[in-house]
Coordinates of C-alpha atoms in Angstrom, one line a residue:
M1 CA 67.5 -15.7 38.8
Q2 CA 64.5 -15.1 40.9
R3 CA 62.8 -13.4 38.0
L4 CA 63.5 -16.3 35.8
F5 CA 61.9 -18.7 38.3
I6 CA 58.8 -16.6 38.5
L7 CA 58.5 -16.2 34.7
T8 CA 58.9 -19.9 34.2
L9 CA 56.2 -20.7 36.7
S10 CA 53.9 -18.2 35.0
L11 CA 54.4 -19.8 31.6
I12 CA 53.8 -23.4 32.6
P13 CA 50.0 -23.2 32.6
W14 CA 50.0 -21.9 29.1
I15 CA 52.0 -24.8 27.6
P16 CA 50.0 -27.9 26.5
A17 CA 50.2 -30.6 29.1
V18 CA 51.9 -33.9 28.5
L19 CA 48.6 -35.7 29.4
C20 CA 45.8 -33.8 27.7
W21 CA 42.4 -34.1 29.3
V22 CA 40.6 -32.4 26.4
T23 CA 41.1 -34.0 23.0
T24 CA 39.7 -33.7 19.5
Q25 CA 40.7 -34.3 15.9
K26 CA 43.4 -32.1 14.5
E27 CA 41.4 -31.1 11.5
F28 CA 37.7 -30.9 10.3
I29 CA 36.6 -30.3 6.7
G30 CA 33.2 -29.1 5.7
P31 CA 31.5 -28.0 2.5
E32 CA 30.6 -24.4 1.8
G33 CA 26.9 -23.9 2.6
G34 CA 26.7 -27.2 4.5
S35 CA 27.3 -28.0 8.2
L36 CA 30.1 -29.5 10.3
T37 CA 30.0 -31.4 13.6
V38 CA 33.0 -31.4 15.9
Q39 CA 33.3 -33.8 18.8
C40 CA 35.4 -32.9 21.8
R41 CA 36.3 -35.4 24.5
Y42 CA 37.3 -34.8 28.1
G43 CA 38.4 -36.5 31.3
S44 CA 35.8 -37.7 33.8
H45 CA 36.8 -35.1 36.4
Y46 CA 35.6 -32.4 34.0
A47 CA 32.0 -33.7 33.7
D48 CA 30.5 -30.9 35.8
H49 CA 32.6 -28.1 34.3
V50 CA 31.5 -25.5 31.7
K51 CA 32.5 -26.3 28.1
Y52 CA 32.9 -23.9 25.3
W53 CA 33.8 -23.5 21.6
C54 CA 36.3 -20.7 20.8
H55 CA 37.5 -19.1 17.5
G56 CA 41.2 -18.3 17.6
G57 CA 44.6 -19.9 17.6
T58 CA 45.7 -18.8 21.0
R59 CA 44.2 -18.7 24.5
I60 CA 44.4 -14.9 24.8
F61 CA 43.0 -13.9 21.4
C62 CA 40.0 -16.3 21.3
E63 CA 36.4 -15.4 20.7
I64 CA 33.9 -17.7 22.5
L65 CA 31.1 -18.6 20.1
A66 CA 29.1 -21.1 22.3
R67 CA 29.0 -22.2 26.0
T68 CA 27.2 -25.0 27.7
D69 CA 26.0 -22.7 30.5
E70 CA 24.2 -20.4 28.2
T71 CA 20.5 -20.9 27.2
S72 CA 20.4 -22.9 24.0
S73 CA 18.1 -22.1 21.1
A74 CA 14.9 -24.1 20.6
K75 CA 16.1 -24.8 17.0
P76 CA 19.9 -25.6 17.2
S77 CA 19.8 -26.7 13.5
K78 CA 19.0 -23.0 12.6
D79 CA 21.8 -21.5 14.8
K80 CA 25.1 -20.7 13.3
V81 CA 26.9 -22.4 16.2
S82 CA 25.4 -24.8 18.8
I83 CA 26.9 -26.8 21.6
F84 CA 25.7 -29.9 23.5
D85 CA 27.4 -31.6 26.4
D86 CA 27.0 -35.3 27.1
P87 CA 28.6 -36.1 30.5
A88 CA 27.6 -39.7 30.3
R89 CA 29.9 -40.1 27.2
L90 CA 32.4 -37.6 28.4
M91 CA 32.0 -35.6 25.2
F92 CA 30.6 -32.3 24.0
T93 CA 29.5 -31.7 20.4
V94 CA 29.7 -28.5 18.4
T95 CA 27.7 -28.0 15.2
I96 CA 28.5 -25.2 12.8
N97 CA 25.8 -24.5 10.2
D98 CA 25.7 -22.5 6.9
L99 CA 29.5 -22.9 6.5
K100 CA 31.3 -20.1 4.7
E101 CA 34.9 -19.9 3.6
T102 CA 35.5 -17.2 6.2
D103 CA 34.7 -19.8 8.9
S104 CA 38.0 -21.5 8.1
G105 CA 40.6 -21.1 10.8
W106 CA 41.8 -22.3 14.2
Y107 CA 39.3 -23.1 17.0
S108 CA 39.5 -24.7 20.4
C109 CA 37.4 -27.0 22.5
G110 CA 37.7 -25.6 26.0
V111 CA 36.9 -26.6 29.6
E112 CA 36.6 -23.7 32.0
L113 CA 38.7 -24.0 35.2
A114 CA 38.6 -21.7 38.1
S115 CA 42.0 -22.4 39.7
R116 CA 44.2 -22.3 36.6
A117 CA 44.3 -21.7 32.9
D118 CA 41.5 -23.5 31.0
D119 CA 42.2 -26.9 29.5
V120 CA 41.8 -26.7 25.7
A121 CA 42.4 -28.7 22.6
Y122 CA 43.0 -27.0 19.2
T123 CA 41.7 -28.0 15.8
E124 CA 41.7 -26.5 12.4
V125 CA 38.4 -26.0 10.5
K126 CA 38.7 -26.0 6.7
V127 CA 35.7 -24.9 4.6
F128 CA 36.0 -25.7 0.9
H129 CA 34.1 -24.9 -2.2
G130 CA 34.5 -27.6 -4.9
V131 CA 35.7 -31.0 -4.0
S132 CA 37.5 -32.5 -1.0
V133 CA 38.1 -35.9 0.7
V134 CA 37.8 -37.1 4.2
N135 CA 41.1 -38.9 4.1
S136 CA 43.8 -38.0 1.5
M137 CA 45.5 -41.4 2.0
V138 CA 43.7 -44.7 2.4
S139 CA 45.0 -48.3 2.7
G140 CA 43.7 -51.8 2.6
E141 CA 44.9 -55.4 2.5
E142 CA 45.2 -57.3 -0.8
G143 CA 42.0 -59.1 -1.5
S144 CA 39.9 -56.9 0.8
S145 CA 38.0 -53.7 0.0
L146 CA 38.4 -50.0 1.0
T147 CA 36.3 -46.9 0.8
V148 CA 37.1 -43.4 -0.2
Q149 CA 34.6 -40.6 0.8
C150 CA 34.7 -37.6 -1.6
L151 CA 32.9 -34.4 -0.5
Y152 CA 31.5 -31.6 -2.7
T153 CA 29.6 -28.4 -2.2
Q154 CA 26.0 -27.8 -3.1
R155 CA 26.8 -26.1 -6.4
F156 CA 28.1 -29.5 -7.7
R157 CA 25.1 -31.5 -6.4
L158 CA 23.9 -32.4 -9.8
S159 CA 27.3 -32.5 -11.5
E160 CA 28.7 -35.8 -12.8
K161 CA 31.1 -37.4 -10.4
K162 CA 34.2 -39.3 -11.5
W163 CA 36.9 -41.5 -10.1
C164 CA 40.1 -41.5 -12.2
R165 CA 43.7 -42.9 -11.9
S166 CA 45.9 -39.8 -11.8
G167 CA 47.5 -39.1 -15.1
D168 CA 45.3 -41.4 -17.1
P169 CA 42.0 -39.7 -18.3
S170 CA 41.0 -42.9 -20.1
S171 CA 40.6 -44.7 -16.7
C172 CA 37.9 -42.4 -15.4
L173 CA 34.7 -44.0 -14.1
S174 CA 31.6 -41.8 -14.0
T175 CA 28.3 -41.9 -12.1
G176 CA 26.4 -40.6 -15.1
S177 CA 22.7 -39.6 -14.8
E178 CA 22.0 -42.4 -12.3
A179 CA 24.3 -41.0 -9.7
S180 CA 26.0 -44.4 -9.4
Y181 CA 28.4 -46.8 -11.1
E182 CA 29.4 -50.4 -10.4
D183 CA 31.5 -53.1 -11.9
T184 CA 33.4 -56.1 -10.5
S185 CA 36.2 -53.9 -9.0
V186 CA 34.7 -50.5 -8.2
T187 CA 31.4 -49.1 -6.9
I188 CA 30.6 -45.3 -6.9
S189 CA 27.5 -44.0 -5.1
D190 CA 26.5 -40.3 -5.0
D191 CA 24.0 -39.3 -2.2
R192 CA 23.3 -36.0 -4.1
T193 CA 23.6 -34.1 -0.8
G194 CA 27.3 -33.5 -0.5
A195 CA 29.3 -36.7 -0.7
F196 CA 30.0 -39.6 -3.1
T197 CA 31.6 -42.8 -2.0
V198 CA 34.0 -44.9 -4.0
T199 CA 34.5 -48.5 -2.9
L200 CA 37.5 -50.5 -4.3
K201 CA 36.7 -54.2 -4.2
K202 CA 39.1 -57.2 -4.2
L203 CA 42.2 -55.0 -4.0
Q204 CA 45.2 -56.0 -6.0
M205 CA 48.8 -54.8 -5.6
R206 CA 48.5 -52.9 -8.9
D207 CA 45.7 -50.8 -7.4
A208 CA 48.3 -48.9 -5.3
D209 CA 48.5 -45.4 -7.0
W210 CA 47.2 -41.8 -6.9
Y211 CA 43.6 -41.2 -7.9
L212 CA 41.3 -38.2 -8.4
C213 CA 37.9 -37.5 -7.0
S214 CA 36.1 -35.2 -9.5
A215 CA 32.9 -33.2 -9.6
G216 CA 32.3 -30.9 -12.5
Q217 CA 35.7 -29.3 -13.2
Q218 CA 36.9 -29.7 -9.6
Q219 CA 39.1 -32.5 -8.5
V220 CA 41.2 -33.6 -5.5
A221 CA 44.0 -36.3 -5.2
V222 CA 43.8 -39.4 -3.0
Q223 CA 46.6 -41.9 -2.4
V224 CA 45.6 -45.6 -2.3
Q225 CA 48.0 -48.0 -0.5
V226 CA 47.8 -51.8 -0.7
R227 CA 49.6 -54.1 1.6
P228 CA 50.2 -57.8 0.7
H229 CA 48.0 -60.4 2.3
G230 CA 49.2 -61.1 5.9
S231 CA 51.6 -58.1 5.9
T232 CA 51.3 -54.9 7.9
K233 CA 53.5 -52.8 5.5
P234 CA 51.6 -51.2 2.6
V235 CA 53.0 -50.8 -0.9
T236 CA 52.7 -47.2 -2.0
S237 CA 53.0 -45.4 -5.2
P238 CA 55.9 -42.8 -5.6
P239 CA 55.1 -39.5 -4.0
T240 CA 53.9 -36.8 -6.3
P241 CA 54.7 -33.1 -6.1
S242 CA 51.2 -32.4 -4.8
Q243 CA 51.6 -34.8 -1.8
P244 CA 51.4 -32.6 1.3
W245 CA 54.6 -32.6 3.4
N246 CA 52.8 -31.1 6.3
R247 CA 51.0 -34.3 7.1
Y248 CA 53.5 -34.7 9.9
R249 CA 53.2 -31.1 11.1
Y250 CA 50.8 -31.8 14.0
M251 CA 53.1 -34.6 15.3
L252 CA 56.0 -32.1 15.2
E253 CA 53.9 -29.5 17.0
S254 CA 53.1 -32.0 19.8
I255 CA 56.7 -32.9 20.2
V256 CA 57.8 -29.2 20.3
G257 CA 55.0 -28.4 22.8
C258 CA 55.9 -31.2 25.2
S259 CA 59.6 -30.4 24.9
S260 CA 58.9 -26.8 25.7
L261 CA 57.0 -27.9 28.8
L262 CA 59.8 -30.2 30.0
L263 CA 62.4 -27.4 29.3
L264 CA 60.4 -24.9 31.4
V265 CA 59.9 -27.4 34.2
G266 CA 63.6 -28.1 34.2
L267 CA 64.4 -24.4 34.3
A268 CA 62.0 -23.9 37.2
V269 CA 63.7 -26.7 39.2
L270 CA 67.2 -25.4 38.4
A271 CA 66.2 -21.8 39.3
R272 CA 64.7 -23.0 42.6
K273 CA 67.8 -25.0 43.5
I274 CA 70.1 -21.9 42.7
L275 CA 67.9 -19.7 44.8
R276 CA 68.0 -22.1 47.8
K277 CA 71.7 -22.4 47.5
K278 CA 72.2 -18.6 47.5
A279 CA 69.8 -18.2 50.5
S280 CA 71.7 -20.9 52.4
S281 CA 75.0 -19.2 51.6
R282 CA 73.8 -15.8 52.8
F283 CA 72.5 -17.4 56.0
K284 CA 75.9 -19.0 56.7
Q285 CA 77.6 -15.7 56.1
T286 CA 75.3 -14.0 58.5
E287 CA 75.8 -16.7 61.1
E288 CA 79.5 -16.2 61.0
I289 CA 79.1 -12.4 61.5
F290 CA 76.7 -12.7 64.4
P291 CA 77.5 -16.1 66.1
D292 CA 76.2 -15.0 69.5
N293 CA 73.6 -12.5 68.4
P294 CA 70.5 -14.1 66.7
K295 CA 68.7 -10.8 66.8
G296 CA 71.4 -9.2 64.8
M297 CA 71.1 -12.0 62.3
R298 CA 67.3 -11.4 61.9
D299 CA 67.8 -7.6 61.6
L300 CA 70.4 -8.1 58.8
Q301 CA 68.1 -10.6 57.0
R302 CA 65.3 -8.0 57.1
S303 CA 67.5 -5.3 55.8
K304 CA 68.3 -7.4 52.8

């Protein structure tokens, strides 16, 4: 039981805390050949600590790529990875340049601590070639407008961009040679640098559906939700086979992490109580054997 107590205490620092002092988004998406900026926020008591950016999905197997206590380059825009801490805003920023598909993976924003395990927040970086979207599901109120941001890699910079209702090729709206399109209900604007923006104006309930952002022969699905005027509940289209079920994966991971922490704390408390009870029982037994000999009691306790 004593071993269980020691093991439990040793594992607690490696489990995510219920109150996380370092936070970031769960996912960042960037185009191949482009750059990506990650913002990591932290508690005010970490303002003077060293921050770092680490490649790896665990604390043990993690390669530190940038630290705030290392001399920064005179041209951070040319560096593969750069880091900048802004204590006034309680945030440090990591920039990754010249993205490659091999840069995809799990990373962590870390704050270095001397007395215990570092405080970290994990995020997944996804580098794509082709087309992607900032948000795969967007929603708006009837009568208002909403915006969808579609991303593409440099090889599609001059390609025609399209916005289509899924399953209906005749509904496609194209930017054409002007890199833009506009009518009374939709505006499409291509910045020719890696993103084109679709704005749906004066939303109607029938606009709720799945759509496709396209560049060249590449495309990605987006779900548009519309809620009735004055309502907080959106009307959605039926789910499609391509709808990602793992949208709730990070919520489940947080619940499992916090549950694990609570379980370990509970085991530690239980183990401590059992150890105290056993120690008290041994002491009473010793006292009965040596009621008038305190020295004998001490000698017996030492021998155990």
